[in-house]
Short mmCIF file of C-alpha atoms in Angstrom, two decimals:
data_model
loop_
_atom_site.label_atom_id
_atom_site.label_comp_id
_atom_site.label_asym_id
_atom_site.label_seq_id
_atom_site.Cartn_x
_atom_site.Cartn_y
_atom_site.Cartn_z
CA UNK A 279 19.54 20.24 -18.41
CA UNK A 280 20.27 18.04 -21.83
CA UNK A 281 17.83 15.59 -22.99
CA UNK A 282 20.29 12.81 -22.21
CA UNK A 283 20.78 13.70 -18.57
CA UNK A 284 16.97 13.82 -17.97
CA UNK A 285 15.37 10.97 -15.71
CA UNK A 286 13.17 8.67 -17.70
CA UNK A 287 9.58 8.98 -16.57
CA UNK A 288 6.51 6.53 -16.97
CA UNK A 289 5.62 5.31 -20.54
CA UNK A 290 3.14 7.60 -22.41
CA UNK A 291 -0.39 7.10 -21.29
CA UNK A 292 0.36 6.29 -17.78
CA UNK A 293 -1.41 8.46 -15.43
CA UNK A 294 0.80 8.30 -12.37
CA UNK A 295 4.60 8.67 -11.94
CA UNK A 296 4.89 7.81 -8.29
CA UNK A 297 2.11 5.70 -6.45
CA UNK A 298 1.87 3.86 -3.05
CA UNK A 299 0.50 0.35 -2.99
CA UNK A 300 -1.01 -0.59 0.33
CA UNK A 301 -2.02 -4.18 0.83
CA UNK A 302 -3.09 -6.25 3.76
CA UNK A 303 -1.21 -8.91 5.44
CA UNK A 304 -3.85 -11.23 5.05
CA UNK A 305 -3.54 -10.85 1.02
CA UNK A 306 -0.30 -12.79 1.35
CA UNK A 307 -1.91 -15.66 3.03
CA UNK A 308 -3.56 -17.07 -0.27
CA UNK A 309 -5.87 -19.85 0.64
CA UNK A 310 -4.30 -20.44 4.07
CA UNK A 311 -5.63 -19.07 7.41
CA UNK A 312 -2.16 -17.81 8.70
CA UNK A 313 1.27 -16.89 7.54
CA UNK A 314 2.62 -16.44 4.15
CA UNK A 315 1.83 -18.26 0.90
CA UNK A 316 4.82 -18.19 -1.54
CA UNK A 317 2.84 -18.62 -4.56
CA UNK A 318 0.57 -15.71 -3.55
CA UNK A 319 3.71 -13.38 -2.48
CA UNK A 320 5.18 -14.37 -5.89
CA UNK A 321 1.76 -13.43 -7.90
CA UNK A 322 1.50 -10.11 -6.20
CA UNK A 323 5.37 -9.56 -6.86
CA UNK A 324 4.72 -10.14 -10.67
CA UNK A 325 1.79 -7.67 -10.52
CA UNK A 326 4.09 -4.91 -8.89
CA UNK A 327 6.78 -5.75 -11.62
CA UNK A 328 4.38 -5.12 -14.35
CA UNK A 329 3.56 -1.70 -13.15
CA UNK A 330 7.37 -1.15 -12.25
CA UNK A 331 8.01 -1.92 -16.06
CA UNK A 332 5.81 0.91 -17.02
CA UNK A 333 8.35 3.10 -15.49
CA UNK A 334 6.09 3.96 -12.46
CA UNK A 335 8.16 4.68 -9.16
CA UNK A 336 6.75 2.45 -6.45
CA UNK A 337 6.22 2.54 -2.74
CA UNK A 338 4.60 -0.29 -0.79
CA UNK A 339 3.28 -0.90 2.77
CA UNK A 340 2.07 -4.22 3.74
CA UNK A 341 0.13 -5.08 6.89
CA UNK A 342 0.95 -7.72 9.42
CA UNK A 343 -2.46 -9.39 10.10
CA UNK A 344 -1.63 -12.52 8.56
CA UNK A 345 0.97 -13.04 11.44
CA UNK A 346 0.11 -10.95 14.37
CA UNK A 347 -2.55 -8.09 14.69
CA UNK A 348 -1.99 -5.64 17.65
CA UNK A 349 -5.71 -4.63 18.08
CA UNK A 350 -6.68 -8.35 18.25
CA UNK A 351 -3.77 -9.11 20.83
CA UNK A 352 -4.91 -6.24 22.83
CA UNK A 353 -8.31 -7.48 22.72
CA UNK A 354 -7.12 -10.79 24.56
CA UNK A 355 -5.74 -9.07 27.17
CA UNK A 356 -2.23 -8.13 26.17
CA UNK A 357 -0.94 -4.45 26.66
CA UNK A 358 -1.89 -2.58 23.77
CA UNK A 359 1.55 -0.88 22.98
CA UNK A 360 3.27 -4.23 23.21
CA UNK A 361 0.73 -5.95 20.95
CA UNK A 362 1.07 -3.09 18.46
CA UNK A 363 5.10 -3.44 18.52
CA UNK A 364 4.50 -7.04 17.75
CA UNK A 365 2.18 -6.29 14.85
CA UNK A 366 4.96 -3.84 13.32
CA UNK A 367 7.43 -6.65 13.41
CA UNK A 368 5.03 -8.86 11.60
CA UNK A 369 5.05 -6.22 8.65
CA UNK A 370 8.86 -6.29 8.57
CA UNK A 371 8.70 -10.07 7.92
CA UNK A 372 5.99 -9.52 5.14
CA UNK A 373 8.17 -6.79 3.50
CA UNK A 374 11.07 -9.09 3.56
CA UNK A 375 9.19 -11.85 1.87
CA UNK A 376 7.95 -9.33 -0.81
CA UNK A 377 11.57 -7.81 -1.10
CA UNK A 378 12.74 -11.60 -1.85
CA UNK A 379 9.97 -12.37 -4.42
CA UNK A 380 10.55 -8.91 -6.25
CA UNK A 381 14.30 -9.35 -6.47
CA UNK A 382 13.79 -12.84 -7.84
CA UNK A 383 12.14 -11.11 -10.54
CA UNK A 384 14.91 -8.58 -11.14
CA UNK A 385 13.27 -5.79 -9.52
CA UNK A 386 15.62 -4.04 -7.05
CA UNK A 387 14.08 -3.26 -3.80
CA UNK A 388 14.68 -1.54 -0.43
CA UNK A 389 13.13 -2.49 2.92
CA UNK A 390 12.83 0.75 5.32
CA UNK A 391 11.77 0.22 8.62
CA UNK A 392 10.25 2.88 11.03
CA UNK A 393 12.01 0.85 13.92
CA UNK A 394 15.87 0.58 13.25
CA UNK A 395 17.05 -2.94 12.56
CA UNK A 396 20.36 -2.21 10.57
CA UNK A 397 21.36 -5.78 9.99
CA UNK A 398 17.72 -6.62 8.49
CA UNK A 399 16.81 -3.45 6.47
CA UNK A 400 17.51 0.21 6.08
CA UNK A 401 16.19 2.82 8.84
CA UNK A 402 13.66 5.31 7.51
CA UNK A 403 15.58 8.49 6.16
CA UNK A 404 13.15 10.30 3.80
CA UNK A 405 15.86 12.12 1.47
CA UNK A 406 17.43 8.56 1.09
CA UNK A 407 14.12 6.93 0.27
CA UNK A 408 13.25 9.33 -2.43
CA UNK A 409 16.52 8.96 -3.87
CA UNK A 410 16.03 5.08 -3.80
CA UNK A 411 12.65 5.80 -5.93
CA UNK A 412 14.41 7.97 -8.23
CA UNK A 413 16.95 4.90 -9.13
CA UNK A 414 13.67 2.91 -9.72
CA UNK A 415 14.06 0.99 -6.71
CA UNK A 416 10.69 -0.36 -4.96
CA UNK A 417 10.69 0.81 -1.37
CA UNK A 418 8.64 -1.44 0.95
CA UNK A 419 8.23 0.72 4.26
CA UNK A 420 7.99 -1.56 7.34
CA UNK A 421 7.11 -1.29 10.93
CA UNK A 422 4.30 1.20 10.35
CA UNK A 423 4.85 4.61 11.52
CA UNK A 424 7.01 3.25 14.38
CA UNK A 425 4.33 4.32 16.86
CA UNK A 426 1.67 2.12 18.57
CA UNK A 427 -1.78 3.00 17.98
CA UNK A 428 -1.37 3.88 14.34
CA UNK A 429 -2.41 1.44 11.48
CA UNK A 430 -0.46 0.52 8.44
CA UNK A 431 -3.22 2.32 6.61
CA UNK A 432 -2.12 5.58 8.27
CA UNK A 433 1.44 4.59 7.65
CA UNK A 434 0.68 4.15 3.81
CA UNK A 435 -0.71 7.55 3.72
CA UNK A 436 1.87 9.28 5.73
CA UNK A 437 4.69 7.62 3.71
CA UNK A 438 2.79 8.54 0.43
CA UNK A 439 2.75 12.19 1.55
CA UNK A 440 6.42 12.14 2.33
CA UNK A 441 7.43 10.67 -0.85
CA UNK A 442 5.44 12.96 -3.01
CA UNK A 443 3.13 10.01 -4.40
CA UNK A 444 0.30 10.88 -6.54
CA UNK A 445 -2.30 8.50 -5.26
CA UNK A 446 -2.63 5.49 -2.89
CA UNK A 447 -3.59 2.30 -4.49
CA UNK A 448 -5.31 0.09 -1.77
CA UNK A 449 -5.56 -3.57 -3.09
CA UNK A 450 -8.41 -5.50 -1.66
CA UNK A 451 -10.59 -8.74 -2.27
CA UNK A 452 -13.21 -6.59 -4.20
CA UNK A 453 -12.96 -4.19 -7.18
CA UNK A 454 -13.96 -1.15 -5.47
CA UNK A 455 -15.98 0.55 -2.48
CA UNK A 456 -19.51 -0.72 -1.91
CA UNK A 457 -22.27 0.65 0.23
CA UNK A 458 -22.19 -2.94 2.02
CA UNK A 459 -20.45 -6.16 1.73
CA UNK A 460 -20.70 -7.52 -2.04
CA UNK A 461 -19.94 -11.01 -0.83
CA UNK A 462 -22.95 -11.02 1.55
CA UNK A 463 -25.38 -8.72 -0.37
CA UNK A 464 -26.06 -9.38 -4.12
CA UNK A 465 -27.72 -5.89 -4.30
CA UNK A 466 -24.68 -3.81 -3.03
CA UNK A 467 -23.92 -0.92 -5.02
CA UNK A 468 -20.29 -0.15 -6.31
CA UNK A 469 -19.06 3.40 -6.12
CA UNK A 470 -17.09 4.94 -9.28
CA UNK A 471 -16.06 7.84 -7.12
CA UNK A 472 -16.57 8.97 -3.40
CA UNK A 473 -15.60 11.76 -1.53
CA UNK A 474 -13.22 11.66 1.68
CA UNK A 475 -16.11 13.13 3.57
CA UNK A 476 -18.68 10.62 2.41
CA UNK A 477 -16.19 7.62 3.12
CA UNK A 478 -15.80 8.97 6.68
CA UNK A 479 -19.73 9.59 7.32
CA UNK A 480 -20.85 6.29 6.01
CA UNK A 481 -18.02 4.33 7.44
CA UNK A 482 -17.45 2.61 3.87
CA UNK A 483 -14.35 0.69 5.02
CA UNK A 484 -11.99 2.34 2.49
CA UNK A 485 -9.24 2.83 5.31
CA UNK A 486 -9.35 3.93 8.84
CA UNK A 487 -10.62 7.20 9.58
CA UNK A 488 -7.07 8.74 10.41
CA UNK A 489 -5.71 7.55 7.05
CA UNK A 490 -8.66 8.97 5.27
CA UNK A 491 -8.30 12.48 6.91
CA UNK A 492 -4.62 12.47 6.20
CA UNK A 493 -5.36 11.88 2.74
CA UNK A 494 -8.13 14.59 2.36
CA UNK A 495 -5.95 17.22 4.22
CA UNK A 496 -3.35 16.62 1.51
CA UNK A 497 -5.38 16.10 -1.56
CA UNK A 498 -3.97 12.50 -1.96
CA UNK A 499 -6.52 10.42 -3.98
CA UNK A 500 -7.06 6.70 -2.65
CA UNK A 501 -7.86 4.32 -5.43
CA UNK A 502 -9.58 0.96 -4.32
CA UNK A 503 -9.20 -2.14 -6.49
CA UNK A 504 -9.33 -5.91 -6.49
CA UNK A 505 -5.78 -7.30 -6.04
CA UNK A 506 -7.01 -10.79 -6.93
CA UNK A 507 -7.61 -9.59 -10.64
CA UNK A 508 -4.83 -10.53 -12.73
CA UNK A 509 -3.22 -7.36 -14.28
CA UNK A 510 -5.78 -5.08 -12.30
CA UNK A 511 -2.77 -3.11 -10.85
CA UNK A 512 -0.92 -2.35 -14.24
CA UNK A 513 -4.58 -1.89 -16.09
CA UNK A 514 -5.65 1.00 -13.72
CA UNK A 515 -2.25 2.92 -14.44
CA UNK A 516 -2.85 2.32 -18.06
CA UNK A 517 -6.57 3.91 -17.61
CA UNK A 518 -8.38 0.67 -17.54
CA UNK A 519 -10.25 -1.78 -15.12
CA UNK A 520 -12.52 -1.42 -12.33
CA UNK A 521 -12.08 0.53 -9.33
CA UNK A 522 -13.17 3.23 -7.09
CA UNK A 523 -11.55 6.75 -6.69
CA UNK A 524 -11.74 8.49 -3.29
CA UNK A 525 -10.83 12.19 -3.54
CA UNK A 526 -12.34 15.55 -2.51
CA UNK A 527 -15.11 15.74 -5.16
CA UNK A 528 -16.23 12.29 -5.04
#
């Protein structure tokens, strides 16, 4: 292959060439108690663009808890499968909002749904999604795995493995994994690194158990960082910032 025909990779010094960004639906609420805050969506889109500009191929999964959470609906008497499907539809709404924000910044994006809805977004076809990534389009995977009883954490880990991502980045309200809630306990200890097994045994709240086990079985690192820290996502890709890495060694 001639040098002219080689696909451009990430900039020198960038650790990962292809990553999955998992954020909660609540992250899109901003200071509201419900729904989407356009300014917050735009700010997160700018964070994603900053990493995209490094030449990194980006997948995204966004939860739906800002609109509807299936487990909460089930707890209030709704049939669980129906509640989970409603939650999946909420993730599609969030994905479309993020697509709009990214494309307003000039970042080409595809929303890919596990539940077919052709007039709104693409159906999930693995080889097509991989091709989008190779063309430097951000792929936002919506509707979870397409099955009830599975969280968007599990969907993110599943899609990350299918897409050949080198890490899952979990954007949260805090700058890593703590032994207890740092917002409630001033003596909370932050882990620099933690093993998959320790995260499961101590219930550290990194992701749900199924997602962590899937990452462990495929040796996929999970990097937990603060999405509220401006430039934090880009900084980690460049080897800077504060975060916790969950991997086999801990």
